[in-house]
Coordinates of C-alpha atoms in Angstrom, one line a residue:
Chain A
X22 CA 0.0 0.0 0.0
X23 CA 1.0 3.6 -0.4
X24 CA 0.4 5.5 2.5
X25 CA 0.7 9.6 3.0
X26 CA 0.6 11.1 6.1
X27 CA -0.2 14.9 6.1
X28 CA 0.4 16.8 9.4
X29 CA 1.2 19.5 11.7
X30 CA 3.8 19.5 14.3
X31 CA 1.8 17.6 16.8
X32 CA 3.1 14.6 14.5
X33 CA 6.6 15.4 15.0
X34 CA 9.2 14.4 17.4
X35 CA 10.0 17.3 20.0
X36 CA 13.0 17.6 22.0
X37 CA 11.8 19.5 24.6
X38 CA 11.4 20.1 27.6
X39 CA 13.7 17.5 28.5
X40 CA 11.4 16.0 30.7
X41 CA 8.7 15.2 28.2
X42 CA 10.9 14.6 25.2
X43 CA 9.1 12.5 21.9
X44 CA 11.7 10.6 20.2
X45 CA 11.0 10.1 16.5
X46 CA 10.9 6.5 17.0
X47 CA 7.8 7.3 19.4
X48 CA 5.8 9.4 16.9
X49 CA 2.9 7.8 15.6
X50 CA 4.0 8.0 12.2
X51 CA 6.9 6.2 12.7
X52 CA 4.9 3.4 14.4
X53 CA 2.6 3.0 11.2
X54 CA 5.9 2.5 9.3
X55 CA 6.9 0.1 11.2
X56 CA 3.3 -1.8 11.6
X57 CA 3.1 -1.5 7.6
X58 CA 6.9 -2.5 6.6
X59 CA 5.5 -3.6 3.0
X60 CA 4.0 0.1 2.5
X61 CA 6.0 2.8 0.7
X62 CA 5.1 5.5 3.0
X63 CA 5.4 9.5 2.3
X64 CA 5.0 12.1 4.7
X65 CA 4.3 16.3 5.2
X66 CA 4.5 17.5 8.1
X67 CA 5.4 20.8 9.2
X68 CA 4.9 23.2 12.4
X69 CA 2.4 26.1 12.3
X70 CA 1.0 25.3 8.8
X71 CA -2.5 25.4 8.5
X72 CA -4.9 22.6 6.5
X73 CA -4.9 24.8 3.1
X74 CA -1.5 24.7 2.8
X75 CA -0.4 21.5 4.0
X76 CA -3.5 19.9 1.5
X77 CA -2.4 22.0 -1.6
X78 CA 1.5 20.7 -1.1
X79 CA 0.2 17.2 -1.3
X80 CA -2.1 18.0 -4.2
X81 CA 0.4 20.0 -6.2
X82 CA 3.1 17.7 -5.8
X83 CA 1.4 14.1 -5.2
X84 CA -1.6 13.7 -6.9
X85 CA -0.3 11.6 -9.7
X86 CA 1.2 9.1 -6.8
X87 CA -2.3 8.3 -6.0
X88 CA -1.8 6.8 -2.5
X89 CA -4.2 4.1 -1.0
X90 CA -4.3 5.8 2.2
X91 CA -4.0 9.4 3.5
X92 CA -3.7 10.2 6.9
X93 CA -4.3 14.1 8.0
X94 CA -3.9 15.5 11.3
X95 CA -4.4 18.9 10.7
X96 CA -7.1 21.9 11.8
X97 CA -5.6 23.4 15.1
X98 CA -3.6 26.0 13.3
X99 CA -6.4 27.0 11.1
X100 CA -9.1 27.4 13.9
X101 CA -7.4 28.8 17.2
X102 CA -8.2 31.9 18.5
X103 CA -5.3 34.4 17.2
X104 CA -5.7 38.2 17.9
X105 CA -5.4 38.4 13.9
X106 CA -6.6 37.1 10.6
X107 CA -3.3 35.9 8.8
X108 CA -3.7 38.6 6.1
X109 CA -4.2 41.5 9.3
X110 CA -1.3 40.1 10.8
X111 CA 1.0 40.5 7.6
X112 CA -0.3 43.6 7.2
X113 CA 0.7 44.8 10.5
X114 CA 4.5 42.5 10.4
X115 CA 5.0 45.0 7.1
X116 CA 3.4 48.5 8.8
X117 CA 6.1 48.0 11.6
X118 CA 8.5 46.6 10.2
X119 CA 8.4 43.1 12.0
X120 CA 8.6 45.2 15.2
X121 CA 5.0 43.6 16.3
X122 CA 7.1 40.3 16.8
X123 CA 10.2 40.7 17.2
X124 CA 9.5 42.7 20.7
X125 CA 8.7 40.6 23.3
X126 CA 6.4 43.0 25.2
X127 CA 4.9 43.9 22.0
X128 CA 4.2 40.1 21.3
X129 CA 3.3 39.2 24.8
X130 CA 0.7 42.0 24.8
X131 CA -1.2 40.5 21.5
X132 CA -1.0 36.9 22.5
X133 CA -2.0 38.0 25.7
X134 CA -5.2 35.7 26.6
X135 CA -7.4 39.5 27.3
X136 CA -6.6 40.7 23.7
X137 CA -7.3 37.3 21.9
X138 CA -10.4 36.7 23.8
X139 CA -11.3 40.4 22.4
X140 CA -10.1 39.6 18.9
X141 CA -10.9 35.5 18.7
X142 CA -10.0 35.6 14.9
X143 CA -9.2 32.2 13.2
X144 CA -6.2 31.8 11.0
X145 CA -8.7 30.2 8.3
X146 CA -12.4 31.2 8.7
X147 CA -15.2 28.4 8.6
X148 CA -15.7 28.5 5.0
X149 CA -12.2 28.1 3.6
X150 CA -11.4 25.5 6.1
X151 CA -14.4 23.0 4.7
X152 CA -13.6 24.0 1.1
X153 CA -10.3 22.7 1.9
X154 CA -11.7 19.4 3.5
X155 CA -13.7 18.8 0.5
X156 CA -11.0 20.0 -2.3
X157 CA -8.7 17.2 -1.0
X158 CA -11.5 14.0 -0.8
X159 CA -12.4 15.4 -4.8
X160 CA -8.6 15.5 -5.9
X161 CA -7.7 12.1 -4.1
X162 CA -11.1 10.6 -4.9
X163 CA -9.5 6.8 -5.2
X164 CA -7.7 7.1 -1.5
X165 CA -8.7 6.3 1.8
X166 CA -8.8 9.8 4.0
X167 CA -8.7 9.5 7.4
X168 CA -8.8 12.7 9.3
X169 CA -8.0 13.2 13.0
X170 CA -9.8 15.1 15.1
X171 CA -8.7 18.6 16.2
X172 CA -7.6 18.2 19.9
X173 CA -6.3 19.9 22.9
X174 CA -5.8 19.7 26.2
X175 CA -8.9 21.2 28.2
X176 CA -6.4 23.4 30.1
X177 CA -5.3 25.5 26.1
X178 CA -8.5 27.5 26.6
X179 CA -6.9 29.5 29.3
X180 CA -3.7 30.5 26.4
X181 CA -6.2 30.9 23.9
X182 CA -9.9 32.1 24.7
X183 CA -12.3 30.3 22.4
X184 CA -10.3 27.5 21.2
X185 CA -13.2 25.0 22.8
X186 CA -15.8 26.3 20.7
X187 CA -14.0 26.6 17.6
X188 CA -12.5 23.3 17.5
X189 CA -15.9 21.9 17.9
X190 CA -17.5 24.0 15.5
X191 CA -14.6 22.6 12.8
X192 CA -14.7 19.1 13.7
X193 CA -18.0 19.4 13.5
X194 CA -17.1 19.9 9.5
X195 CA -14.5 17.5 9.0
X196 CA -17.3 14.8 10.2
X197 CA -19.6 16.4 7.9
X198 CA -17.5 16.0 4.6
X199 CA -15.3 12.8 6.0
X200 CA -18.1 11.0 8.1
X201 CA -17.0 7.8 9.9
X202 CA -13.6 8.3 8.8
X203 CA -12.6 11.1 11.0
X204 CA -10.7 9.6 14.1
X205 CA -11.4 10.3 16.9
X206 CA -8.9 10.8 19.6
X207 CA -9.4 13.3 22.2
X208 CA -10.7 10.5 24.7
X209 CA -7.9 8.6 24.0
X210 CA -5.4 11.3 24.7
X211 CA -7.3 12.2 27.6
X212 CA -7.4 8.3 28.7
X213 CA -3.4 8.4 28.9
X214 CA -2.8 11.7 29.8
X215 CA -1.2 12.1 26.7
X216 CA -0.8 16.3 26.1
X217 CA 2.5 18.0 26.4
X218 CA 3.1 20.6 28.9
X219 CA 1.6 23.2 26.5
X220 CA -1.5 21.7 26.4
X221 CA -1.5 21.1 22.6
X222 CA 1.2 18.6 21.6
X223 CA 1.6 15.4 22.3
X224 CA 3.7 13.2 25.1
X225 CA 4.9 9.3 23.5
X226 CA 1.4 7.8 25.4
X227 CA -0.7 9.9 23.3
X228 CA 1.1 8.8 19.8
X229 CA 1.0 5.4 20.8
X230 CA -3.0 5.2 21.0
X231 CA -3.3 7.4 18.4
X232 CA -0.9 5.0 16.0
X233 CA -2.9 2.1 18.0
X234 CA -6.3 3.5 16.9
X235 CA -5.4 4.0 12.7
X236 CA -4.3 0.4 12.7
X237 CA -7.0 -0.8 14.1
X238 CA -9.0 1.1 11.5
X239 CA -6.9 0.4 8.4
X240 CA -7.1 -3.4 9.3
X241 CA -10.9 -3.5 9.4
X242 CA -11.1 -1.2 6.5
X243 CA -8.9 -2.6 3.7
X244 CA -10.2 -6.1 5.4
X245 CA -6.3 -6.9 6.4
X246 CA -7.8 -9.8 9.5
X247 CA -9.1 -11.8 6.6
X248 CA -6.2 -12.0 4.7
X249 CA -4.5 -13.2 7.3
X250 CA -2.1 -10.6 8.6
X251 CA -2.0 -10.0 12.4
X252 CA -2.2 -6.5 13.9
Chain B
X13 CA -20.7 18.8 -3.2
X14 CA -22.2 20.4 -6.5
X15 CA -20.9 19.0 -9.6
X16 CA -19.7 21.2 -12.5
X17 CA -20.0 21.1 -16.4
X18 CA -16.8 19.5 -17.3
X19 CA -17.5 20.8 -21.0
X20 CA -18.0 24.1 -19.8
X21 CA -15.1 24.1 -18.3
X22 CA -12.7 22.8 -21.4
X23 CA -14.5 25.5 -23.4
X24 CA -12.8 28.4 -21.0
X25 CA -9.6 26.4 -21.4
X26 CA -9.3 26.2 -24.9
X27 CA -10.6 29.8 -25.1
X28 CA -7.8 31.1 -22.8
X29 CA -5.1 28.8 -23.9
X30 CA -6.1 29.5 -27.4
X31 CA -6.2 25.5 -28.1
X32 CA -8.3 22.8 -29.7
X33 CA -11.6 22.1 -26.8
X34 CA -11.2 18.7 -27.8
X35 CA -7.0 19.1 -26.4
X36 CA -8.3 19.4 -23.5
X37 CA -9.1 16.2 -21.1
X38 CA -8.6 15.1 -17.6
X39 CA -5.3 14.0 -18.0
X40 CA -4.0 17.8 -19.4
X41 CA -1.6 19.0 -16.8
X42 CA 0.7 22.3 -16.9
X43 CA 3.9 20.0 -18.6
X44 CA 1.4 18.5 -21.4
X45 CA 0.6 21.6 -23.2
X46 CA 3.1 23.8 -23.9
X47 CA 0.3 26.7 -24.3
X48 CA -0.4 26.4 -20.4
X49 CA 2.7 28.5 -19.2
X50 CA 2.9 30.2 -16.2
X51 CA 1.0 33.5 -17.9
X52 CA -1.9 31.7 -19.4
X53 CA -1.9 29.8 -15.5
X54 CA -3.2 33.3 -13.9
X55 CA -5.3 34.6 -17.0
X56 CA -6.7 31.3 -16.3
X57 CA -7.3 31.6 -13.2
X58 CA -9.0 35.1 -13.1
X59 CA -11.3 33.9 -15.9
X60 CA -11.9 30.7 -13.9
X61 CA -12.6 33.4 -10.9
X62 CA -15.2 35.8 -13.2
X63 CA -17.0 32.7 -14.4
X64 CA -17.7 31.4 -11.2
X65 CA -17.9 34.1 -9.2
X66 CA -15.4 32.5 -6.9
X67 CA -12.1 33.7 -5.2
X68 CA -9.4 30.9 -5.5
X69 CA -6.5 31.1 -2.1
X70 CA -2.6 31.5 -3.3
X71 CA -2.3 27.9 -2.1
X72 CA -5.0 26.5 -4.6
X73 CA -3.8 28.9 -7.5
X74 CA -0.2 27.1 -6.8
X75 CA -1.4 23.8 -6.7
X76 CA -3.8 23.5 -9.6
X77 CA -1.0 22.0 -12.4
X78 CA -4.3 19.8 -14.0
X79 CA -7.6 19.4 -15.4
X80 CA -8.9 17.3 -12.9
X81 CA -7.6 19.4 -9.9
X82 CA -8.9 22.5 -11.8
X83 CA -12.3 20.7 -11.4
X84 CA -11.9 19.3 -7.9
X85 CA -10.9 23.1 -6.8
X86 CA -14.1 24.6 -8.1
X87 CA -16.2 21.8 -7.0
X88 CA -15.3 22.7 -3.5
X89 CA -15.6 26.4 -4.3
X90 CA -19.1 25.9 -5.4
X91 CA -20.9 24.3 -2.5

């Protein structure tokens, strides 16, 4: 099988804080490589990059590869509470010179939780975000799209104002256009403890359900018990 | 998801790439037709935008090096 796993940084290995270091050989994509040894696997993953982005790489560069299986764990960036639309906040970055970010008061003031409870602007609004949910299950019509949930620990709500609501409002959309194969996986993050110290990414626990639950579902989906292979 | 008229949509290409309608198919991509450079791309685009009355995202503009994920990219414009 081919197998392509889109994602944000939540798939990727992290090296700190010491204490709750991810090695890459604990990422959930890893484990899938190593569960499916036969499969040529291909993987995007990147920090900070919203859904529209992340889909249009794979489309641009790998449609023609036509993979049996894509895998995308991707929506936080594009539905968190920010005190700024991306195009407002480029704006600004170019009316002061960078200034807005590069000073830490300046920064800490707009990420302060007060002003992004004020402003609550999404990266990607509602609209764009399902258009991008539907754009890739048209372009990769043959695959198999499974797409995980948007999580976070309960505790992010206090660093960003809102993020509760919007996160249900979106999955609430990618189980609209990708039905039974969204995964679900807040319980089981939840279940192990399984969110970093920043409330958003994810300690080795939380990738091994995670890998644990897409096995399980490729195995009853492409039938894998009755041809004999154990999971 | 709304569907669109494929034929519709090979008229506009042909019409902007100044080719043959019956040229254009599924399988036409940016590197099979020489005509489909990188300055018919964006008058395609904006007369893919008028048409529709839709607004394609720098992303999708980038991304759109075929017929079919010219389609798809409308399709989910549409609905």
């Amino acid at each position: 099988m081919k197998i392509l796993i889109l994602a944000d940084s939540a798939s990727n290995p992290r090296s700190f804080p010491d204490s709750e270091k991810t090695f890459l050989e604990e990422t959930y994509p890893y484990i899938l490589r190593k569960e499916f040894i036969d499969s040529t696997f291909w993987q995007l993953s990147f920090g900070n990059i919203t859904s529209e982005e992340l889909c249009s790489q794979a489309i641009g560069y790998l449609s023609d590869w036509d993979p049996d299986i894509i895998i995308v764990h991707s929506g936080v960036n594009d539905c968190r509470p920010e005190p700024m639309t991306k195009s407002q906040s480029t704006f600004f970055k170019f009316l002061t010179l960078g200034l807005i970010y590069r000073v830490s008061f300046l920064r800490d003031f707009i990420y302060s939780p007060y002003i992004i409870k004020k402003m609550g602007k999404s990266r990607v609004v509602d609209k764009s975000f399902k258009k991008t949910l539907k754009r890739l299950k048209l372009v990769f019509s043959d695959s198999k799209i499974y797409w995980l949930e948007i999580v976070a620990h309960k505790d992010y709500e206090e660093d960003r104002p809102g993020f509760i609501k919007k996160a249900t409002s979106y999955n609430k959309l990618i189980k609209e256009v990708y039905l039974d194969d969204m995964v679900l996986t807040r319980q089981l993050i939840e279940g192990v403890d399984g969110f970093n110290m920043d409330n958003l990414h994810w300690r080795k626990n939380a990738h091994e359900v995670v890998s644990k639950a897409i096995i399980n579902r490729i195995y009853k989906d492409f039938n894998l018990f009755n041809l004999g292979v154990k999971p | 998801m709304k569907s669109i008229d494929v034929d519709e949509l090979k008229i506009i290409f042909s019409k902007v790439l100044n080719v043959n309608v019956l040229d254009i198919g599924m399988t036409t991509a940016l590197h099979t037709l020489p005509e489909w450079d990188s300055l018919n791309h964006m008058n395609l685009v904006t007369a893919l935008e008028e048409h529709f009355s839709i607004e394609f995202d720098q992303a999708e503009v980038e991304s759109m090096i075929n017929f079919h994920i010219v389609c798809s990219t409308i399709e989910a414009c549409l609905d």
